[in-house]
XYZ file of C-alpha atoms in Angstrom:
315
model
C 18.921 -85.449 -20.103
C 20.626 -86.122 -23.422
C 23.969 -86.669 -21.682
C 22.296 -89.003 -19.178
C 20.765 -91.027 -22.022
C 24.169 -91.286 -23.739
C 25.820 -92.533 -20.532
C 23.077 -95.095 -19.958
C 23.556 -96.357 -23.505
C 27.317 -96.630 -22.979
C 26.905 -98.559 -19.722
C 24.383 -100.855 -21.376
C 26.725 -101.655 -24.262
C 29.637 -102.533 -21.966
C 27.365 -104.557 -19.646
C 26.078 -106.586 -22.591
C 29.643 -107.235 -23.749
C 30.548 -108.432 -20.249
C 27.544 -110.780 -20.167
C 28.372 -112.141 -23.637
C 31.987 -112.738 -22.575
C 30.847 -114.674 -19.489
C 28.547 -116.787 -21.640
C 31.379 -117.518 -24.063
C 33.620 -118.509 -21.166
C 31.004 -120.958 -19.899
C 30.618 -122.407 -23.380
C 34.388 -122.884 -23.565
C 34.192 -125.030 -20.443
C 31.488 -127.119 -22.100
C 33.633 -127.508 -25.196
C 35.996 -129.746 -23.248
C 33.112 -132.205 -22.832
C 31.610 -131.820 -26.317
C 33.868 -132.270 -29.348
C 31.121 -131.458 -31.871
C 32.914 -129.601 -34.743
C 29.872 -127.414 -35.479
C 29.730 -126.334 -31.824
C 33.433 -125.472 -31.910
C 33.010 -123.407 -35.109
C 29.992 -121.583 -33.730
C 31.837 -120.737 -30.513
C 34.917 -119.565 -32.432
C 32.707 -117.215 -34.478
C 31.133 -115.839 -31.297
C 34.549 -115.190 -29.760
C 35.759 -113.412 -32.895
C 32.652 -111.228 -32.793
C 33.355 -110.375 -29.139
C 36.954 -109.463 -29.914
C 35.852 -107.201 -32.775
C 33.242 -105.488 -30.584
C 35.787 -104.980 -27.811
C 38.218 -103.373 -30.284
C 35.453 -101.060 -31.535
C 34.506 -99.985 -28.009
C 38.137 -99.481 -27.006
C 38.589 -97.247 -30.049
C 35.558 -95.185 -29.029
C 37.338 -94.467 -25.749
C 39.652 -92.216 -27.776
C 36.649 -89.911 -28.337
C 36.668 -88.345 -24.882
C 37.122 -84.669 -25.770
C 34.578 -82.175 -24.388
C 32.992 -81.715 -27.825
C 33.674 -85.124 -29.411
C 30.089 -86.276 -29.064
C 28.676 -83.357 -31.021
C 27.666 -82.799 -34.606
C 30.183 -80.911 -36.743
C 30.369 -78.243 -39.399
C 33.006 -79.056 -42.003
C 34.367 -76.302 -44.260
C 36.514 -76.846 -47.361
C 38.442 -74.001 -49.028
C 40.317 -74.293 -52.312
C 43.925 -73.121 -52.069
C 46.108 -71.344 -54.584
C 46.059 -72.866 -58.030
C 42.760 -71.812 -59.571
C 40.924 -74.552 -61.453
C 43.130 -77.366 -60.115
C 42.558 -76.509 -56.454
C 38.856 -75.820 -56.991
C 38.442 -79.273 -58.522
C 40.400 -80.725 -55.579
C 38.045 -78.983 -53.135
C 35.084 -80.660 -54.849
C 36.846 -84.038 -54.703
C 37.319 -83.593 -50.959
C 33.676 -82.644 -50.513
C 32.621 -85.817 -52.316
C 35.047 -87.855 -50.177
C 33.552 -86.600 -46.917
C 29.961 -86.972 -48.112
C 30.682 -90.583 -49.102
C 32.399 -91.235 -45.754
C 29.383 -89.855 -43.864
C 27.040 -91.963 -45.999
C 29.054 -95.110 -45.212
C 28.696 -94.414 -41.483
C 25.012 -93.543 -41.626
C 25.542 -89.881 -40.728
C 23.229 -87.147 -42.001
C 24.699 -84.352 -44.111
C 23.456 -81.004 -45.352
C 25.382 -78.572 -47.524
C 24.880 -75.262 -45.718
C 26.644 -73.080 -48.266
C 28.855 -73.436 -51.330
C 30.655 -71.165 -53.751
C 31.170 -72.686 -57.228
C 34.513 -72.456 -58.999
C 35.046 -70.208 -61.986
C 35.154 -73.147 -64.407
C 34.740 -76.349 -62.400
C 34.781 -77.419 -58.772
C 34.305 -75.288 -55.698
C 35.958 -72.255 -54.177
C 34.490 -73.258 -50.819
C 31.781 -75.380 -49.246
C 30.330 -75.777 -45.780
C 28.579 -78.986 -44.677
C 26.762 -79.897 -41.495
C 27.322 -83.524 -40.469
C 25.048 -85.057 -37.839
C 25.598 -88.277 -35.928
C 27.184 -89.859 -32.882
C 30.730 -88.569 -32.249
C 30.909 -86.835 -35.622
C 33.172 -84.037 -34.383
C 35.346 -86.563 -32.566
C 36.015 -88.342 -35.856
C 36.231 -85.366 -38.196
C 38.652 -83.355 -36.052
C 41.289 -85.694 -37.531
C 40.758 -83.955 -40.890
C 41.641 -80.375 -39.902
C 44.481 -78.886 -41.907
C 45.888 -78.589 -45.411
C 45.341 -81.488 -47.837
C 47.732 -81.835 -50.799
C 46.976 -83.559 -54.110
C 49.562 -84.597 -56.725
C 48.221 -85.841 -60.074
C 48.347 -85.539 -63.843
C 46.099 -82.585 -64.517
C 42.902 -83.272 -66.489
C 42.803 -79.537 -67.255
C 46.311 -79.259 -68.714
C 46.530 -79.745 -72.490
C 50.040 -81.166 -72.007
C 48.806 -83.485 -69.249
C 51.525 -82.355 -66.862
C 51.730 -83.187 -63.182
C 50.188 -80.569 -60.846
C 50.091 -80.078 -57.088
C 46.912 -78.688 -55.529
C 46.042 -77.639 -51.988
C 42.805 -77.290 -50.047
C 42.137 -76.323 -46.443
C 39.709 -78.303 -44.296
C 38.219 -76.780 -41.156
C 36.119 -78.729 -38.652
C 33.983 -76.924 -36.091
C 31.985 -78.520 -33.253
C 28.348 -77.543 -33.507
C 27.526 -74.983 -30.835
C 24.659 -75.439 -28.418
C 23.107 -72.001 -28.213
C 21.914 -72.058 -24.617
C 25.005 -73.666 -23.104
C 28.350 -72.542 -24.491
C 28.177 -69.331 -26.461
C 26.013 -66.233 -26.142
C 25.989 -63.391 -28.650
C 25.028 -59.848 -27.797
C 22.711 -58.612 -30.593
C 24.453 -55.221 -30.388
C 27.684 -56.940 -31.477
C 26.155 -58.108 -34.763
C 25.954 -56.277 -38.054
C 23.502 -57.882 -40.468
C 23.527 -57.148 -44.189
C 21.053 -58.428 -46.761
C 21.905 -58.680 -50.437
C 20.913 -60.494 -53.618
C 22.243 -64.000 -54.110
C 24.831 -64.238 -56.855
C 24.451 -67.900 -57.743
C 21.705 -69.940 -59.327
C 18.637 -70.480 -57.263
C 15.498 -69.488 -59.088
C 13.603 -66.323 -59.817
C 12.878 -65.514 -56.189
C 16.529 -65.706 -55.162
C 17.725 -63.590 -58.051
C 15.310 -60.679 -57.601
C 15.028 -60.421 -53.820
C 17.665 -59.726 -51.169
C 17.567 -63.175 -49.610
C 21.311 -63.610 -48.973
C 22.546 -62.771 -45.476
C 25.907 -61.577 -44.179
C 26.615 -61.558 -40.434
C 29.580 -59.650 -39.019
C 30.502 -60.294 -35.377
C 32.175 -56.989 -34.631
C 34.233 -57.956 -31.514
C 36.012 -60.736 -33.448
C 35.454 -59.451 -37.004
C 34.183 -62.903 -38.030
C 32.080 -62.665 -41.201
C 29.628 -65.327 -42.348
C 27.685 -65.071 -45.611
C 24.997 -67.559 -46.678
C 22.913 -67.498 -49.844
C 21.909 -71.099 -50.570
C 18.311 -70.919 -49.327
C 15.429 -69.100 -50.983
C 14.268 -67.620 -47.682
C 16.009 -64.729 -45.952
C 15.015 -66.233 -42.595
C 16.548 -69.629 -43.460
C 19.785 -68.014 -44.611
C 19.959 -65.990 -41.409
C 19.418 -69.085 -39.229
C 22.117 -70.974 -41.114
C 24.538 -68.043 -40.859
C 23.916 -67.819 -37.103
C 24.578 -71.559 -36.727
C 27.922 -71.191 -38.533
C 28.845 -68.080 -36.511
C 28.143 -69.882 -33.225
C 30.340 -72.791 -34.341
C 33.209 -70.446 -35.275
C 32.991 -68.642 -31.935
C 33.065 -71.946 -30.114
C 36.099 -73.039 -32.139
C 37.895 -69.903 -30.934
C 37.066 -70.906 -27.371
C 38.357 -74.444 -27.996
C 41.644 -73.061 -29.355
C 42.042 -70.719 -26.371
C 41.656 -73.606 -23.955
C 44.064 -75.813 -25.916
C 46.680 -73.042 -26.026
C 46.330 -72.482 -22.291
C 46.773 -76.194 -21.559
C 49.836 -76.330 -23.823
C 51.298 -73.254 -22.133
C 50.955 -74.907 -18.738
C 52.582 -78.086 -20.102
C 55.363 -76.134 -21.817
C 54.446 -77.524 -25.267
C 54.592 -75.592 -28.506
C 51.387 -75.170 -30.482
C 51.453 -73.812 -33.996
C 48.897 -71.037 -34.293
C 46.566 -71.084 -37.266
C 46.030 -73.670 -40.036
C 48.810 -73.836 -42.630
C 50.262 -77.230 -41.646
C 50.144 -79.875 -44.365
C 48.604 -82.914 -42.730
C 48.161 -85.317 -45.623
C 49.297 -85.953 -49.206
C 47.292 -87.767 -51.867
C 49.636 -88.829 -54.671
C 48.032 -90.214 -57.849
C 51.138 -89.868 -60.085
C 53.902 -91.033 -60.582
C 52.839 -93.621 -57.974
C 49.734 -94.140 -55.845
C 49.990 -93.272 -52.176
C 48.109 -91.478 -49.421
C 50.291 -90.506 -46.473
C 49.311 -88.794 -43.225
C 52.333 -86.728 -42.213
C 51.289 -86.537 -38.560
C 51.147 -90.272 -37.917
C 53.136 -91.807 -40.788
C 50.132 -93.896 -41.810
C 50.241 -94.859 -45.501
C 47.769 -96.387 -47.932
C 48.394 -97.601 -51.466
C 44.685 -97.285 -52.332
C 43.991 -93.564 -52.856
C 40.954 -94.444 -54.993
C 39.253 -96.138 -52.035
C 40.089 -93.245 -49.724
C 38.771 -90.634 -52.150
C 35.625 -92.755 -52.318
C 35.102 -92.273 -48.576
C 37.089 -95.112 -46.984
C 38.629 -92.887 -44.295
C 38.225 -94.984 -41.162
C 41.808 -96.303 -41.031
C 43.264 -92.806 -41.557
C 41.012 -91.268 -38.925
C 41.619 -94.157 -36.540
C 45.397 -93.881 -36.836
C 45.256 -90.155 -36.022
C 42.973 -90.584 -32.998
C 45.059 -93.449 -31.612
C 48.245 -91.447 -32.223
C 46.771 -88.409 -30.446
C 45.792 -90.459 -27.406
C 49.306 -91.916 -27.263
C 50.830 -88.439 -27.364
C 48.570 -87.179 -24.556
C 49.317 -90.181 -22.344
C 53.093 -89.798 -22.851
């Protein structure tokens, strides 16, 4: 029923655009008989609006993957480099939260591990909205930051790395089933701040999926039940990501293409010194405004990747 509602909405949007285009065409015919400047300006504005809407809808056609319409779970992991990379991980988290806010998406931090001094060792965020996974899949990979370190007494230039994972949210009754006998569940006391109840009781939960050896630990909530539900949600998403990778590898094998297994590929560099530049190494897209991008202005970067990916598939 949800899929049917989405398709009806899509048909309605394109039908309205078609009707608006026909109306504009009729008004253009009238323009030949009426030279009123205000009428001409109004019609020109309507046509520009139609062109912009058409471009937006054409771009959405790039989001045709089997899971593109779903919510997503985004995970950020600080790389080697201690304080520098942990601060970079927190900068990335802020960037994605601001991007989601700009687009009207809902976000919830499912779990986070604070850095030893500043920043984050890791964080996991659920992002909800239309085509969230379709957009955020452009962000998977290693992100590199070059800047003058605010933590270096000599103010030297440092390079930091962080890994971003993006998982499509699993639908429990459709895609993935878990045999309870395959799960090992451990309960332990939360290590971070969270109030008296969290500190004294074993509210934190660790799930181990024994066939795949995937381990998920969650301790953010005060309730053991809430932590267990969140851990199960993350586990389902990770299992579905494994299935997605298996299918992609099989398709590539049939096509004779080479797919690099695992994460490890540097997808983007954010250079703040000695010059200002953000470059996506997969598409060649560049921006001279890293401040705007780190403040959540990611649409052009994401759009260039999705358009590039569609071009590669069609060729």
